mmCIF file of C-alpha atoms in Angstrom:
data_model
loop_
_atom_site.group_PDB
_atom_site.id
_atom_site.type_symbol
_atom_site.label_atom_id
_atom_site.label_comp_id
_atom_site.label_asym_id
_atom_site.label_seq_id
_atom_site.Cartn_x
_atom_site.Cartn_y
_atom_site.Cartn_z
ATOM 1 C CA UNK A 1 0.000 0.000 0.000
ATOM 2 C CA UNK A 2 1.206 3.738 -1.230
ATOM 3 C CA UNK A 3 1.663 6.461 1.345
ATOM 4 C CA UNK A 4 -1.710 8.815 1.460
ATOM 5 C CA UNK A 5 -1.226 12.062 -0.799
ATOM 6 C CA UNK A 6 -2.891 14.153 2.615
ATOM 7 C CA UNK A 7 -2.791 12.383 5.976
ATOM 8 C CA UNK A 8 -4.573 14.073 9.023
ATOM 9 C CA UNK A 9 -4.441 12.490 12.078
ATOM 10 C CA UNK A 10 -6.045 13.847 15.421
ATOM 11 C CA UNK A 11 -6.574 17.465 14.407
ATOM 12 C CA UNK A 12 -7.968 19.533 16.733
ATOM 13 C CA UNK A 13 -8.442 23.904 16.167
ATOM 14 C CA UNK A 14 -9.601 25.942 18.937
ATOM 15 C CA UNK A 15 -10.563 29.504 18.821
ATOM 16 C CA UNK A 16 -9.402 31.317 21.897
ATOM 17 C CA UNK A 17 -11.778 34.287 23.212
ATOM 18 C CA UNK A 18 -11.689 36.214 26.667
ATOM 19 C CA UNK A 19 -14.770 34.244 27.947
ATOM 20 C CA UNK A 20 -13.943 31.156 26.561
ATOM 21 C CA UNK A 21 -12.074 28.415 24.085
ATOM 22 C CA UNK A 22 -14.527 26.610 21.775
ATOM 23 C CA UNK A 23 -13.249 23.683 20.368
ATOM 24 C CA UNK A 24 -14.620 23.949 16.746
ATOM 25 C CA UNK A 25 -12.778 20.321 15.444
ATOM 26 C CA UNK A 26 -11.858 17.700 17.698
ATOM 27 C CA UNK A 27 -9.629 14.524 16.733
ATOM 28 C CA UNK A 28 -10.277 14.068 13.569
ATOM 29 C CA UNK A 29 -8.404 11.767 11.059
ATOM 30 C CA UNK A 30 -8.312 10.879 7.499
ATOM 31 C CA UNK A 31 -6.124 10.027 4.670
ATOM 32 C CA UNK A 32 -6.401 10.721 1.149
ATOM 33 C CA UNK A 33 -4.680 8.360 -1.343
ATOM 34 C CA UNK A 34 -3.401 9.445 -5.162
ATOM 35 C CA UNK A 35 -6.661 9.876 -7.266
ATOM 36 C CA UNK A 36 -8.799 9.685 -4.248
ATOM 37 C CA UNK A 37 -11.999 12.602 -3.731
ATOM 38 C CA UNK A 38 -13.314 13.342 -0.122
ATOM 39 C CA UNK A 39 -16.307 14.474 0.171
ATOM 40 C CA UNK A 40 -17.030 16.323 3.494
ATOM 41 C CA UNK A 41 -20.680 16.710 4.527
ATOM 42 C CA UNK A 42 -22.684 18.039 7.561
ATOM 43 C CA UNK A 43 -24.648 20.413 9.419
ATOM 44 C CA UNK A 44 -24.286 23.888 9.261
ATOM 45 C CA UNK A 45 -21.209 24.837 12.031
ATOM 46 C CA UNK A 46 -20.490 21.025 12.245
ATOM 47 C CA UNK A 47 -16.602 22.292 11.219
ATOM 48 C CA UNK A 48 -16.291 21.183 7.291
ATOM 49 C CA UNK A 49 -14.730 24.677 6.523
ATOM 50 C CA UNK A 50 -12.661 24.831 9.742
ATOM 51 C CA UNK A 51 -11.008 21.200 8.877
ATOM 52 C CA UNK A 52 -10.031 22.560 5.403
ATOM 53 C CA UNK A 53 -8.905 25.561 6.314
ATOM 54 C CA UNK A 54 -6.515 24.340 8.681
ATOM 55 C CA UNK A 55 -5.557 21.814 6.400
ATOM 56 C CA UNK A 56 -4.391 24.763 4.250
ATOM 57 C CA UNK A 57 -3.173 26.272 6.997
ATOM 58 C CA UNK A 58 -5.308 29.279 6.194
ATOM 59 C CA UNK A 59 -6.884 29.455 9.884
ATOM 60 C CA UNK A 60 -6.722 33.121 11.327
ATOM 61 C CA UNK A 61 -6.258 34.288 15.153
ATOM 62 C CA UNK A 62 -7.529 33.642 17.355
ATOM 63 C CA UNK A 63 -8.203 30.308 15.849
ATOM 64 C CA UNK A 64 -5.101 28.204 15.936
ATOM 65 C CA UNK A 65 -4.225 24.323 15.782
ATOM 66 C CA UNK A 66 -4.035 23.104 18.716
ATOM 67 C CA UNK A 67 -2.842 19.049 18.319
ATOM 68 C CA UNK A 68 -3.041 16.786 15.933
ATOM 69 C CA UNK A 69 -0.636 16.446 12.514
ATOM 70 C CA UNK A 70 -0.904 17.364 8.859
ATOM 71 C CA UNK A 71 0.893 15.152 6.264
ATOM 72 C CA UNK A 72 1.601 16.390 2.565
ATOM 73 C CA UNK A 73 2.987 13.410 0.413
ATOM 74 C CA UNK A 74 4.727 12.584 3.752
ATOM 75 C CA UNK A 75 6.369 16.129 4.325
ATOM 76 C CA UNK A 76 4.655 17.914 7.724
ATOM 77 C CA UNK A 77 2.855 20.753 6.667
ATOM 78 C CA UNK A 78 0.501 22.284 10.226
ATOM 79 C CA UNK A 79 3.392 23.757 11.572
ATOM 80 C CA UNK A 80 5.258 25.478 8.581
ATOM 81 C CA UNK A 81 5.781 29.104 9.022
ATOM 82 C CA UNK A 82 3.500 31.482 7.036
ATOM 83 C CA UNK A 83 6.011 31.996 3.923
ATOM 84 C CA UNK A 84 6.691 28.026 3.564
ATOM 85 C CA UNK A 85 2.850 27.010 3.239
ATOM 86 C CA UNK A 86 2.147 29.894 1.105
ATOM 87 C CA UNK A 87 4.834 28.135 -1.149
ATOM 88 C CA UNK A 88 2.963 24.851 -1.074
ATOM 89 C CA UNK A 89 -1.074 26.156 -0.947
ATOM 90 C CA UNK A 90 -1.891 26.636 -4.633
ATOM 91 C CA UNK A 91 0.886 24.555 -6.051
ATOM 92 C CA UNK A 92 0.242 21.391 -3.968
ATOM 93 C CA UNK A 93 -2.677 22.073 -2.067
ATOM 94 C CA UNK A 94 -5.934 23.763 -2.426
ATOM 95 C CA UNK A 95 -9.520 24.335 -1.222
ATOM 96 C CA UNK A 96 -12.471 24.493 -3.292
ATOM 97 C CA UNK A 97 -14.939 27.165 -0.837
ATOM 98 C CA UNK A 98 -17.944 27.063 0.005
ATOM 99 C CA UNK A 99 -19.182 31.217 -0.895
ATOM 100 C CA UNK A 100 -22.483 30.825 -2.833
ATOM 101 C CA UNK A 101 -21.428 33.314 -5.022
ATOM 102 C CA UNK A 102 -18.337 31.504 -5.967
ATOM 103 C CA UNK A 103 -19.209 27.863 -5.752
ATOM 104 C CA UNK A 104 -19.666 25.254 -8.112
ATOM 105 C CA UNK A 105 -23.090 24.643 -9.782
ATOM 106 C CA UNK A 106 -24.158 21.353 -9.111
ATOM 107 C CA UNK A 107 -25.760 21.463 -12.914
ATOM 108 C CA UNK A 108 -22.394 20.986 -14.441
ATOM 109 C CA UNK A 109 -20.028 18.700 -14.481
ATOM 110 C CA UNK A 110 -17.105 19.887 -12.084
ATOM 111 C CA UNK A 111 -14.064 19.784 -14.508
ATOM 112 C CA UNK A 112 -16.294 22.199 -16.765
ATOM 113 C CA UNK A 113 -16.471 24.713 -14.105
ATOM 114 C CA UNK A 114 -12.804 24.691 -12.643
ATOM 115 C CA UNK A 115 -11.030 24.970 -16.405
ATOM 116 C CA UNK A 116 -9.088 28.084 -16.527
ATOM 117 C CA UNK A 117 -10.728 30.365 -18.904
ATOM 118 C CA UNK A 118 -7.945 30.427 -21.557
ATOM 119 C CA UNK A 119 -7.363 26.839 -21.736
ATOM 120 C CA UNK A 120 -11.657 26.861 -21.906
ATOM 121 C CA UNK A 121 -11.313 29.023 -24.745
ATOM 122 C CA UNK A 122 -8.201 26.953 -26.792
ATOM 123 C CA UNK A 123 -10.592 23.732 -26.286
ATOM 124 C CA UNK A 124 -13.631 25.992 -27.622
ATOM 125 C CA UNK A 125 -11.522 26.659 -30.701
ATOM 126 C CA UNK A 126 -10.395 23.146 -31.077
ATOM 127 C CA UNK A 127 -13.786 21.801 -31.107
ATOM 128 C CA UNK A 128 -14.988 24.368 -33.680
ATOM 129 C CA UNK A 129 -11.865 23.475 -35.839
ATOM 130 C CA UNK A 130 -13.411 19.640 -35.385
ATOM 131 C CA UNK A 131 -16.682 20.461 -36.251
ATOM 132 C CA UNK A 132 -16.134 21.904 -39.557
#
């Protein structure tokens, strides 16, 4: 068996106030292997975005991860400083969010909708060139 592309084990984030510490994500683990998809579902505040974002390490004060690992094909990522993971987030790692203004239509197929436009428009010409 390969080693997982993204392996989380035990993460936990915790947003620190004056009054109190909620703990928005608590222990939780998953791997992803090479052509995997994982699909994160639940209730409103149940702490889908959270787990990404800290998987991106794109969670801001007073938030902060508070145990657990992050694993990027085997390299440690949740404890990089701020320049290293900017170095990695978009080149190795990304997040697809959740803003309804910027989402994905579930109409379309999901490749359709994440093509950058230039590429979009060199297959557009392509498949006119083929339909002649």
């Amino acid at each position: 068996m390969t080693a997982p592309v993204l392996s989380v084990r035990n993460l936990e984030v915790e947003f620190v106030t004056r009054r109190a510490t909620l703990h928005a994500i608590n222990g939780i683990s998953f791997d992803i292997a090479k052509g995997e998809a994982l699909g994160v579902v639940g209730e409103s505040g149940a702490g889908k975005s959270v787990t990404g974002l800290a998987v991106i390490g794109l969670i801001d004060p007073p938030g902060r991860i508070s145990a657990g690992e992050i694993h990027l094909s085997g390299m440690r990522i949740d404890h990089l400083p701020p320049e290293e993971i900017r170095r990695v987030r978009g080149k190795r790692i990304g997040m697809i969010f959740q803003d309804p203004l910027t989402s994905l239509n579930p109409l379309y197929k999901v490749g359709e909708q994440i093509i950058d436009g230039s590429l979009r428009r060199k297959l557009d010409q392509i498949k006119e060139r083929l339909a002649q």
